[in-house]
Amino acid sequence: MNEVTLDDLPLREDLRGKSPYGAPQLDIPVRLNTNENPYPPPDALVADVTEAVREAAANLHRYPDRDAVELRRDLAAYLTTSTGVALTERNLWAANGSNEILQQILQAFGGPGRSALGFEPSYSMHPIISAGTKTDWVPTPRRPDFTLDMDKAAEIVHTRQPDVVFVTSPNNPTGGSIPLADLAGVLKAAPGIVVVDEAYAEFSSQPSAVELLAEYPAKLVVSRTMSKAFAFAGGRLGYLAAAPAVIDALQLVRLPYHLSALTQAAARAALRHADATLASVHKLAAERDRVVEALLGLGFTPVPSDANFVLFGRFADAPASWKSYVDNGVLIRDVGIEGHLRVTIGTPEENDAFLEASKEVPR
Ligand code: PMP
């Protein structure tokens, strides 16, 4: 076959020259770069998922439940228990990772002629999914210490009138959370949808924005994932909580049967073991605090984190220091913030390896 390149293809002009999202997937002993839970699922969960998938496999000649009702009911029960807010399956929607959830939100509420605003640095997929859906991206800076001035945020939202606002809490890659009282200002100012991206909520000391749903039913969408605390990144299951009308809107853009029968069965089985999986959250939070203390002891400047990762500096040349970590067998993340790198909290042994390497790397 003749070799063709991107330049030979009739690609959309606005996608030319763009790079795909991608953390390097390197085969390195200590991998602390994608904010996963370092603990593999417990044996009982693996057995339960295996059995559930076996049962689902017997019906693979049929399409799955298009509305994933039973899974949404289980997710509603989990969120009701963990937030104290009574939710039903009508408040829940699920997709292949919260990235697909965010994409569906932008397909329904963003799009050509519309805009989405986010407070940077934040999760880099927000602008990428905006670009993919032809939604104008409105980057808005955080303070130099990466905290968010919520009065100013509300003012900018009021001035710019974006159709979608992203607030990530805890924020990836900087780690801080937004108190609910501070969110209210942005919710009041926003003319459209406010997505609170709570991918790391289980690690946070702040209550969930789910508590504000009753007050802002036509604006608020809370996005969640099983990829982080739930140790289910490979299973690809993200979800959201919102008013039922928001879910009606997403049904207009979702692909039919987007969630496979295998995914639905596996996620339901994993949810039955939530208590066992989430037991690791406390361990990881304690390890995070230990790593922060140790980094301080080594003369680094870690950014206060409410999640399972820590952004820290300063490095004269962060990409060079990142490479040095790799050479020392530790894969962390260069998120493109000058002078800083981000480390995911791993097992105590992995964190020790990271801290050892931290003594060696150039600053
Ligand atoms: N939101 C944030 C803030 C994230 O950090 C991530 C994963 N890095 C996601 C959403 C997407 O995760 P997933 O698609 O695995 O649910």
mmCIF file of C-alpha atoms and ligand atoms in Angstrom:
data_model
loop_
_atom_site.group_PDB
_atom_site.id
_atom_site.type_symbol
_atom_site.label_atom_id
_atom_site.label_comp_id
_atom_site.label_asym_id
_atom_site.label_seq_id
_atom_site.Cartn_x
_atom_site.Cartn_y
_atom_site.Cartn_z
ATOM 1 C CA MET A 1 0.000 0.000 0.000
ATOM 2 C CA ASN A 2 1.281 3.488 -0.834
ATOM 3 C CA GLU A 3 2.272 5.478 2.262
ATOM 4 C CA VAL A 4 0.027 8.462 2.823
ATOM 5 C CA THR A 5 0.513 11.016 5.573
ATOM 6 C CA LEU A 6 -1.942 13.255 7.408
ATOM 7 C CA ASP A 7 -1.107 15.945 4.854
ATOM 8 C CA ASP A 8 -2.563 13.775 2.109
ATOM 9 C CA LEU A 9 -5.902 13.370 3.879
ATOM 10 C CA PRO A 10 -8.931 15.670 3.681
ATOM 11 C CA LEU A 11 -8.638 16.366 7.435
ATOM 12 C CA ARG A 12 -10.625 19.221 8.993
ATOM 13 C CA GLU A 13 -8.446 22.358 8.787
ATOM 14 C CA ASP A 14 -8.842 23.065 12.520
ATOM 15 C CA LEU A 15 -7.365 19.648 13.384
ATOM 16 C CA ARG A 16 -4.230 20.090 11.252
ATOM 17 C CA GLY A 17 -1.038 20.374 13.332
ATOM 18 C CA LYS A 18 -2.757 19.159 16.542
ATOM 19 C CA SER A 19 -1.288 16.373 18.708
ATOM 20 C CA PRO A 20 -3.381 13.577 20.192
ATOM 21 C CA TYR A 21 -3.710 13.387 23.991
ATOM 22 C CA GLY A 22 -1.276 10.862 25.353
ATOM 23 C CA ALA A 23 0.765 10.184 28.410
ATOM 24 C CA PRO A 24 3.808 8.135 27.380
ATOM 25 C CA GLN A 25 3.052 4.422 28.005
ATOM 26 C CA LEU A 26 6.564 3.246 28.840
ATOM 27 C CA ASP A 27 7.529 -0.123 30.293
ATOM 28 C CA ILE A 28 9.185 1.205 33.430
ATOM 29 C CA PRO A 29 9.196 -0.474 36.877
ATOM 30 C CA VAL A 30 7.536 2.381 38.811
ATOM 31 C CA ARG A 31 4.650 3.978 36.910
ATOM 32 C CA LEU A 32 3.254 7.020 38.677
ATOM 33 C CA ASN A 33 2.029 9.016 35.710
ATOM 34 C CA THR A 34 -1.691 8.525 35.060
ATOM 35 C CA ASN A 35 -3.318 8.932 38.480
ATOM 36 C CA GLU A 36 -4.490 5.333 38.647
ATOM 37 C CA ASN A 37 -5.073 3.432 41.871
ATOM 38 C CA PRO A 38 -1.827 1.436 42.355
ATOM 39 C CA TYR A 39 -3.633 -1.425 44.109
ATOM 40 C CA PRO A 40 -4.997 -4.121 41.781
ATOM 41 C CA PRO A 41 -8.610 -5.156 42.347
ATOM 42 C CA PRO A 42 -9.114 -7.671 45.202
ATOM 43 C CA ASP A 43 -9.402 -11.378 44.235
ATOM 44 C CA ALA A 44 -13.108 -11.497 45.136
ATOM 45 C CA LEU A 45 -13.791 -8.608 42.747
ATOM 46 C CA VAL A 46 -11.822 -10.277 39.956
ATOM 47 C CA ALA A 47 -13.821 -13.486 40.484
ATOM 48 C CA ASP A 48 -17.118 -11.606 40.489
ATOM 49 C CA VAL A 49 -16.267 -9.615 37.346
ATOM 50 C CA THR A 50 -15.187 -12.828 35.612
ATOM 51 C CA GLU A 51 -18.461 -14.564 36.459
ATOM 52 C CA ALA A 52 -20.541 -11.523 35.453
ATOM 53 C CA VAL A 53 -18.730 -11.263 32.120
ATOM 54 C CA ARG A 54 -19.151 -15.029 31.559
ATOM 55 C CA GLU A 55 -22.904 -14.681 32.053
ATOM 56 C CA ALA A 56 -23.063 -11.637 29.770
ATOM 57 C CA ALA A 57 -21.037 -13.501 27.120
ATOM 58 C CA ALA A 58 -23.849 -16.031 26.748
ATOM 59 C CA ASN A 59 -26.020 -13.216 25.350
ATOM 60 C CA LEU A 60 -23.526 -11.459 23.123
ATOM 61 C CA HIS A 61 -25.661 -12.129 20.039
ATOM 62 C CA ARG A 62 -28.048 -9.470 21.408
ATOM 63 C CA TYR A 63 -27.417 -5.735 21.764
ATOM 64 C CA PRO A 64 -26.900 -4.558 25.349
ATOM 65 C CA ASP A 65 -29.440 -2.563 27.367
ATOM 66 C CA ARG A 66 -29.154 0.705 25.442
ATOM 67 C CA ASP A 67 -30.024 2.754 28.527
ATOM 68 C CA ALA A 68 -27.865 0.771 30.963
ATOM 69 C CA VAL A 69 -30.663 1.087 33.508
ATOM 70 C CA GLU A 70 -29.437 -1.427 36.085
ATOM 71 C CA LEU A 71 -25.912 -0.015 36.052
ATOM 72 C CA ARG A 72 -27.282 3.511 36.443
ATOM 73 C CA ARG A 73 -29.402 2.296 39.369
ATOM 74 C CA ASP A 74 -26.307 0.826 41.049
ATOM 75 C CA LEU A 75 -24.337 4.041 40.434
ATOM 76 C CA ALA A 76 -27.233 6.071 41.896
ATOM 77 C CA ALA A 77 -27.191 3.866 44.987
ATOM 78 C CA TYR A 78 -23.430 4.359 45.374
ATOM 79 C CA LEU A 79 -23.666 8.147 45.038
ATOM 80 C CA THR A 80 -26.674 8.307 47.358
ATOM 81 C CA THR A 81 -24.728 6.436 50.032
ATOM 82 C CA SER A 82 -21.512 8.410 49.584
ATOM 83 C CA THR A 83 -23.055 11.906 49.310
ATOM 84 C CA GLY A 84 -26.281 11.578 51.332
ATOM 85 C CA VAL A 85 -28.228 13.031 48.371
ATOM 86 C CA ALA A 86 -31.129 10.830 47.239
ATOM 87 C CA LEU A 87 -30.616 10.018 43.538
ATOM 88 C CA THR A 88 -32.249 7.516 41.189
ATOM 89 C CA GLU A 89 -31.224 6.090 37.830
ATOM 90 C CA ARG A 90 -33.032 9.040 36.230
ATOM 91 C CA ASN A 91 -30.286 11.300 37.659
ATOM 92 C CA LEU A 92 -27.434 9.095 36.412
ATOM 93 C CA TRP A 93 -25.858 8.540 33.024
ATOM 94 C CA ALA A 94 -22.883 6.331 32.170
ATOM 95 C CA ALA A 95 -20.390 6.093 29.320
ATOM 96 C CA ASN A 96 -16.978 4.678 28.366
ATOM 97 C CA GLY A 97 -14.922 6.724 30.807
ATOM 98 C CA SER A 98 -15.769 10.221 31.940
ATOM 99 C CA ASN A 99 -14.019 11.470 28.797
ATOM 100 C CA GLU A 100 -16.976 10.138 26.800
ATOM 101 C CA ILE A 101 -19.329 11.749 29.328
ATOM 102 C CA LEU A 102 -17.589 15.107 28.764
ATOM 103 C CA GLN A 103 -17.700 14.634 25.001
ATOM 104 C CA GLN A 104 -21.441 13.933 25.086
ATOM 105 C CA ILE A 105 -21.967 17.047 27.235
ATOM 106 C CA LEU A 106 -20.144 19.185 24.673
ATOM 107 C CA GLN A 107 -21.981 17.538 21.772
ATOM 108 C CA ALA A 108 -25.280 18.459 23.402
ATOM 109 C CA PHE A 109 -24.498 21.816 25.018
ATOM 110 C CA GLY A 110 -21.438 23.074 23.105
ATOM 111 C CA GLY A 111 -20.666 22.846 19.394
ATOM 112 C CA PRO A 112 -20.143 25.314 16.552
ATOM 113 C CA GLY A 113 -20.898 28.903 17.550
ATOM 114 C CA ARG A 114 -20.780 27.991 21.241
ATOM 115 C CA SER A 115 -18.023 28.232 23.855
ATOM 116 C CA ALA A 116 -16.625 26.385 26.855
ATOM 117 C CA LEU A 117 -14.576 28.024 29.602
ATOM 118 C CA GLY A 118 -12.061 26.398 31.939
ATOM 119 C CA PHE A 119 -9.628 27.551 34.628
ATOM 120 C CA GLU A 120 -6.084 26.634 33.613
ATOM 121 C CA PRO A 121 -3.957 24.764 34.283
ATOM 122 C CA SER A 122 -6.546 22.007 34.464
ATOM 123 C CA TYR A 123 -7.413 18.729 32.783
ATOM 124 C CA SER A 124 -6.015 18.974 29.272
ATOM 125 C CA MET A 125 -8.833 16.951 27.708
ATOM 126 C CA HIS A 126 -11.346 19.745 28.368
ATOM 127 C CA PRO A 127 -9.914 21.931 25.566
ATOM 128 C CA ILE A 128 -9.195 18.879 23.382
ATOM 129 C CA ILE A 129 -12.794 17.621 23.567
ATOM 130 C CA SER A 130 -13.935 21.198 22.963
ATOM 131 C CA ALA A 131 -11.812 21.310 19.800
ATOM 132 C CA GLY A 132 -13.150 17.949 18.657
ATOM 133 C CA THR A 133 -16.736 19.177 19.017
ATOM 134 C CA LYS A 134 -15.915 22.574 17.458
ATOM 135 C CA THR A 135 -16.682 24.379 20.701
ATOM 136 C CA ASP A 136 -14.628 27.586 21.183
ATOM 137 C CA TRP A 137 -12.300 27.214 24.160
ATOM 138 C CA VAL A 138 -12.016 30.137 26.578
ATOM 139 C CA PRO A 139 -8.916 29.594 28.753
ATOM 140 C CA THR A 140 -9.012 31.486 32.044
ATOM 141 C CA PRO A 141 -5.911 31.576 34.270
ATOM 142 C CA ARG A 142 -5.754 30.514 37.903
ATOM 143 C CA ARG A 143 -3.680 32.462 40.426
ATOM 144 C CA PRO A 144 0.106 31.895 40.227
ATOM 145 C CA ASP A 145 -0.234 29.503 43.201
ATOM 146 C CA PHE A 146 -2.849 27.541 41.138
ATOM 147 C CA THR A 147 -5.758 28.386 43.460
ATOM 148 C CA LEU A 148 -8.925 29.839 42.010
ATOM 149 C CA ASP A 149 -10.187 33.321 42.845
ATOM 150 C CA MET A 150 -13.881 32.394 42.825
ATOM 151 C CA ASP A 151 -15.170 35.986 42.838
ATOM 152 C CA LYS A 152 -13.067 36.696 39.781
ATOM 153 C CA ALA A 153 -14.121 33.390 38.240
ATOM 154 C CA ALA A 154 -17.792 34.308 38.610
ATOM 155 C CA GLU A 155 -17.105 37.733 37.141
ATOM 156 C CA ILE A 156 -15.362 36.258 34.075
ATOM 157 C CA VAL A 157 -18.162 33.742 33.566
ATOM 158 C CA HIS A 158 -20.631 36.621 33.752
ATOM 159 C CA THR A 159 -18.647 38.651 31.192
ATOM 160 C CA ARG A 160 -17.818 35.854 28.744
ATOM 161 C CA GLN A 161 -21.186 34.058 28.916
ATOM 162 C CA PRO A 162 -19.796 30.605 28.001
ATOM 163 C CA ASP A 163 -22.294 27.880 27.150
ATOM 164 C CA VAL A 164 -20.316 25.388 29.257
ATOM 165 C CA VAL A 165 -18.032 26.006 32.259
ATOM 166 C CA PHE A 166 -15.627 23.348 33.534
ATOM 167 C CA VAL A 167 -14.639 23.361 37.195
ATOM 168 C CA THR A 168 -12.361 20.469 38.131
ATOM 169 C CA SER A 169 -12.443 19.621 41.828
ATOM 170 C CA PRO A 170 -9.990 18.348 42.960
ATOM 171 C CA ASN A 171 -8.197 19.947 40.056
ATOM 172 C CA ASN A 172 -5.918 17.863 37.851
ATOM 173 C CA PRO A 173 -2.935 18.502 37.718
ATOM 174 C CA THR A 174 -2.689 20.951 40.624
ATOM 175 C CA GLY A 175 -4.648 18.977 43.276
ATOM 176 C CA GLY A 176 -6.753 21.618 45.056
ATOM 177 C CA SER A 177 -10.535 21.382 45.615
ATOM 178 C CA ILE A 178 -13.245 24.030 45.523
ATOM 179 C CA PRO A 179 -15.528 24.391 48.576
ATOM 180 C CA LEU A 180 -19.243 24.192 47.688
ATOM 181 C CA ALA A 181 -19.922 27.722 48.899
ATOM 182 C CA ASP A 182 -17.402 28.996 46.333
ATOM 183 C CA LEU A 183 -19.019 27.036 43.501
ATOM 184 C CA ALA A 184 -22.324 28.810 44.026
ATOM 185 C CA GLY A 185 -20.972 32.094 42.630
ATOM 186 C CA VAL A 186 -19.993 30.466 39.335
ATOM 187 C CA LEU A 187 -23.287 28.571 39.188
ATOM 188 C CA LYS A 188 -25.251 31.792 39.672
ATOM 189 C CA ALA A 189 -23.194 33.656 37.053
ATOM 190 C CA ALA A 190 -23.223 30.895 34.408
ATOM 191 C CA PRO A 191 -25.772 31.264 31.628
ATOM 192 C CA GLY A 192 -25.430 27.607 30.599
ATOM 193 C CA ILE A 193 -24.117 24.329 31.921
ATOM 194 C CA VAL A 194 -21.524 24.063 34.718
ATOM 195 C CA VAL A 195 -19.661 20.757 34.680
ATOM 196 C CA VAL A 196 -17.989 19.956 37.976
ATOM 197 C CA ASP A 197 -15.422 17.313 37.027
ATOM 198 C CA GLU A 198 -15.073 15.209 40.174
ATOM 199 C CA ALA A 199 -12.840 12.457 38.780
ATOM 200 C CA TYR A 200 -10.883 12.464 42.082
ATOM 201 C CA ALA A 201 -13.790 13.148 44.475
ATOM 202 C CA GLU A 202 -13.277 10.053 46.611
ATOM 203 C CA PHE A 203 -9.833 11.348 47.656
ATOM 204 C CA SER A 204 -11.139 14.794 48.571
ATOM 205 C CA SER A 205 -11.975 16.240 51.966
ATOM 206 C CA GLN A 206 -14.621 18.505 50.388
ATOM 207 C CA PRO A 207 -18.263 17.434 49.953
ATOM 208 C CA SER A 208 -19.478 16.597 46.435
ATOM 209 C CA ALA A 209 -21.177 19.184 44.227
ATOM 210 C CA VAL A 210 -23.978 16.591 43.989
ATOM 211 C CA GLU A 211 -25.285 18.402 47.099
ATOM 212 C CA LEU A 212 -26.044 21.446 44.907
ATOM 213 C CA LEU A 213 -28.073 19.577 42.267
ATOM 214 C CA ALA A 214 -31.451 20.346 43.820
ATOM 215 C CA GLU A 215 -30.647 24.074 43.789
ATOM 216 C CA TYR A 216 -29.279 24.266 40.206
ATOM 217 C CA PRO A 217 -31.072 21.512 38.263
ATOM 218 C CA ALA A 218 -30.924 23.294 34.881
ATOM 219 C CA LYS A 219 -27.215 24.125 35.138
ATOM 220 C CA LEU A 220 -25.221 21.660 37.180
ATOM 221 C CA VAL A 221 -23.684 18.423 35.902
ATOM 222 C CA VAL A 222 -21.350 16.445 38.171
ATOM 223 C CA SER A 223 -18.989 14.166 36.275
ATOM 224 C CA ARG A 224 -17.395 11.135 37.951
ATOM 225 C CA THR A 225 -15.331 8.105 37.012
ATOM 226 C CA MET A 226 -14.502 4.596 38.196
ATOM 227 C CA SER A 227 -10.971 5.018 36.766
ATOM 228 C CA LYS A 228 -9.303 6.463 39.860
ATOM 229 C CA ALA A 229 -10.376 5.540 43.402
ATOM 230 C CA PHE A 230 -12.400 2.565 42.082
ATOM 231 C CA ALA A 231 -9.305 0.958 40.509
ATOM 232 C CA PHE A 232 -11.276 0.358 37.283
ATOM 233 C CA ALA A 233 -9.346 2.441 34.732
ATOM 234 C CA GLY A 234 -9.108 -0.527 32.364
ATOM 235 C CA GLY A 235 -12.867 -1.107 32.579
ATOM 236 C CA ARG A 236 -13.653 2.357 31.121
ATOM 237 C CA LEU A 237 -16.638 3.528 33.099
ATOM 238 C CA GLY A 238 -17.470 7.168 33.684
ATOM 239 C CA TYR A 239 -20.775 8.607 34.845
ATOM 240 C CA LEU A 240 -22.550 11.805 35.752
ATOM 241 C CA ALA A 241 -25.241 13.012 38.118
ATOM 242 C CA ALA A 242 -27.676 15.678 36.949
ATOM 243 C CA ALA A 243 -31.358 16.464 36.574
ATOM 244 C CA PRO A 244 -33.229 13.881 34.430
ATOM 245 C CA ALA A 245 -33.683 16.482 31.651
ATOM 246 C CA VAL A 246 -29.880 16.669 31.202
ATOM 247 C CA ILE A 247 -29.848 12.924 30.601
ATOM 248 C CA ASP A 248 -32.697 13.321 28.077
ATOM 249 C CA ALA A 249 -30.443 15.837 26.270
ATOM 250 C CA LEU A 250 -27.462 13.456 26.231
ATOM 251 C CA GLN A 251 -29.644 10.700 24.768
ATOM 252 C CA LEU A 252 -29.907 12.897 21.653
ATOM 253 C CA VAL A 253 -26.154 12.665 20.983
ATOM 254 C CA ARG A 254 -25.047 9.326 22.452
ATOM 255 C CA LEU A 255 -24.403 6.473 20.040
ATOM 256 C CA PRO A 256 -26.906 3.647 20.408
ATOM 257 C CA TYR A 257 -25.573 0.786 22.549
ATOM 258 C CA HIS A 258 -22.461 2.801 23.440
ATOM 259 C CA LEU A 259 -21.876 0.780 26.611
ATOM 260 C CA SER A 260 -21.157 -2.863 25.828
ATOM 261 C CA ALA A 261 -22.905 -5.640 27.734
ATOM 262 C CA LEU A 262 -19.454 -6.695 29.004
ATOM 263 C CA THR A 263 -18.701 -3.215 30.349
ATOM 264 C CA GLN A 264 -22.079 -2.952 32.039
ATOM 265 C CA ALA A 265 -21.743 -6.385 33.652
ATOM 266 C CA ALA A 266 -18.150 -5.797 34.768
ATOM 267 C CA ALA A 267 -18.887 -2.359 36.212
ATOM 268 C CA ARG A 268 -21.888 -3.649 38.165
ATOM 269 C CA ALA A 269 -19.774 -6.449 39.599
ATOM 270 C CA ALA A 270 -16.993 -4.009 40.515
ATOM 271 C CA LEU A 271 -19.506 -1.713 42.217
ATOM 272 C CA ARG A 272 -20.608 -4.573 44.470
ATOM 273 C CA HIS A 273 -17.078 -4.477 45.901
ATOM 274 C CA ALA A 274 -16.943 -0.709 46.361
ATOM 275 C CA ASP A 275 -16.201 -0.929 50.083
ATOM 276 C CA ALA A 276 -13.174 -3.170 49.569
ATOM 277 C CA THR A 277 -11.802 -1.113 46.666
ATOM 278 C CA LEU A 278 -12.339 2.229 48.333
ATOM 279 C CA ALA A 279 -10.537 1.036 51.464
ATOM 280 C CA SER A 280 -7.368 2.000 49.578
ATOM 281 C CA VAL A 281 -8.440 5.664 49.485
ATOM 282 C CA HIS A 282 -7.413 6.309 53.102
ATOM 283 C CA LYS A 283 -4.093 4.553 52.600
ATOM 284 C CA LEU A 284 -3.397 6.642 49.497
ATOM 285 C CA ALA A 285 -4.349 9.906 51.221
ATOM 286 C CA ALA A 286 -1.991 9.064 54.108
ATOM 287 C CA GLU A 287 0.767 8.205 51.613
ATOM 288 C CA ARG A 288 0.113 11.468 49.770
ATOM 289 C CA ASP A 289 0.667 13.383 52.994
ATOM 290 C CA ARG A 290 3.860 11.414 53.653
ATOM 291 C CA VAL A 291 5.161 12.102 50.140
ATOM 292 C CA VAL A 292 4.381 15.825 50.488
ATOM 293 C CA GLU A 293 6.274 15.978 53.806
ATOM 294 C CA ALA A 294 9.232 14.123 52.305
ATOM 295 C CA LEU A 295 9.305 16.413 49.271
ATOM 296 C CA LEU A 296 9.310 19.410 51.575
ATOM 297 C CA GLY A 297 12.187 17.802 53.478
ATOM 298 C CA LEU A 298 14.112 17.496 50.213
ATOM 299 C CA GLY A 299 13.604 21.191 49.513
ATOM 300 C CA PHE A 300 10.884 20.843 46.871
ATOM 301 C CA THR A 301 7.720 22.935 46.761
ATOM 302 C CA PRO A 302 4.717 20.592 46.572
ATOM 303 C CA VAL A 303 1.331 22.166 45.775
ATOM 304 C CA PRO A 304 -1.278 21.275 48.479
ATOM 305 C CA SER A 305 -3.288 18.325 47.125
ATOM 306 C CA ASP A 306 -6.708 16.891 47.911
ATOM 307 C CA ALA A 307 -6.274 14.093 45.344
ATOM 308 C CA ASN A 308 -4.065 11.039 44.654
ATOM 309 C CA PHE A 309 -1.312 13.038 42.957
ATOM 310 C CA VAL A 310 0.979 15.917 43.790
ATOM 311 C CA LEU A 311 2.310 18.684 41.570
ATOM 312 C CA PHE A 312 5.724 19.787 42.734
ATOM 313 C CA GLY A 313 8.683 21.949 41.780
ATOM 314 C CA ARG A 314 10.754 23.753 41.192
ATOM 315 C CA PHE A 315 12.926 22.475 38.412
ATOM 316 C CA ALA A 316 15.128 24.646 36.233
ATOM 317 C CA ASP A 317 14.300 22.332 33.326
ATOM 318 C CA ALA A 318 11.277 20.130 34.104
ATOM 319 C CA PRO A 319 11.482 18.016 30.881
ATOM 320 C CA ALA A 320 15.156 17.214 31.623
ATOM 321 C CA SER A 321 14.323 16.275 35.217
ATOM 322 C CA TRP A 322 11.412 14.122 33.971
ATOM 323 C CA LYS A 323 13.900 12.243 31.786
ATOM 324 C CA SER A 324 16.191 11.791 34.758
ATOM 325 C CA TYR A 325 13.329 10.200 36.744
ATOM 326 C CA VAL A 326 12.761 7.833 33.804
ATOM 327 C CA ASP A 327 16.474 6.940 33.802
ATOM 328 C CA ASN A 328 16.076 6.147 37.512
ATOM 329 C CA GLY A 329 13.180 3.754 36.703
ATOM 330 C CA VAL A 330 10.370 6.094 37.771
ATOM 331 C CA LEU A 331 7.751 7.348 35.317
ATOM 332 C CA ILE A 332 5.999 10.534 36.449
ATOM 333 C CA ARG A 333 4.291 13.228 34.351
ATOM 334 C CA ASP A 334 5.449 16.390 32.716
ATOM 335 C CA VAL A 335 2.136 18.240 32.413
ATOM 336 C CA GLY A 336 3.692 21.223 30.685
ATOM 337 C CA ILE A 337 3.661 23.564 33.689
ATOM 338 C CA GLU A 338 6.960 25.392 33.784
ATOM 339 C CA GLY A 339 9.270 24.243 36.582
ATOM 340 C CA HIS A 340 6.878 21.512 37.782
ATOM 341 C CA LEU A 341 6.198 17.783 37.484
ATOM 342 C CA ARG A 342 3.275 15.692 38.738
ATOM 343 C CA VAL A 343 3.567 12.410 40.603
ATOM 344 C CA THR A 344 0.722 9.960 41.201
ATOM 345 C CA ILE A 345 0.664 8.431 44.674
ATOM 346 C CA GLY A 346 1.550 4.752 44.436
ATOM 347 C CA THR A 347 2.174 1.965 46.918
ATOM 348 C CA PRO A 348 4.566 2.813 49.795
ATOM 349 C CA GLU A 349 7.353 0.964 47.941
ATOM 350 C CA GLU A 350 6.708 2.896 44.719
ATOM 351 C CA ASN A 351 6.605 6.169 46.614
ATOM 352 C CA ASP A 352 9.910 5.308 48.290
ATOM 353 C CA ALA A 353 11.433 4.638 44.859
ATOM 354 C CA PHE A 354 10.114 7.993 43.675
ATOM 355 C CA LEU A 355 11.518 9.787 46.733
ATOM 356 C CA GLU A 356 14.899 8.084 46.281
ATOM 357 C CA ALA A 357 14.975 9.192 42.634
ATOM 358 C CA SER A 358 14.008 12.697 43.758
ATOM 359 C CA LYS A 359 17.333 12.932 45.585
ATOM 360 C CA GLU A 360 19.191 12.280 42.316
ATOM 361 C CA VAL A 361 17.362 14.379 39.743
ATOM 362 C CA PRO A 362 18.731 17.717 38.539
ATOM 363 C CA ARG A 363 16.843 20.757 39.835
HETATM 364 N N1 PMP B 1 -11.395 14.197 34.412
HETATM 365 C C1 PMP B 1 -10.209 14.369 34.987
HETATM 366 C C2 PMP B 1 -9.986 15.585 35.823
HETATM 367 C C3 PMP B 1 -9.199 13.424 34.821
HETATM 368 O O1 PMP B 1 -7.996 13.621 35.383
HETATM 369 C C4 PMP B 1 -9.443 12.272 34.032
HETATM 370 C C5 PMP B 1 -8.391 11.210 33.786
HETATM 371 N N2 PMP B 1 -7.096 11.596 33.739
HETATM 372 C C6 PMP B 1 -10.693 12.158 33.425
HETATM 373 C C7 PMP B 1 -11.651 13.126 33.654
HETATM 374 C C8 PMP B 1 -11.044 11.043 32.495
HETATM 375 O O2 PMP B 1 -10.947 9.796 33.039
HETATM 376 P P1 PMP B 1 -11.720 8.555 32.466
HETATM 377 O O3 PMP B 1 -12.074 8.804 31.021
HETATM 378 O O4 PMP B 1 -10.783 7.420 32.638
HETATM 379 O O5 PMP B 1 -12.962 8.439 33.302
#
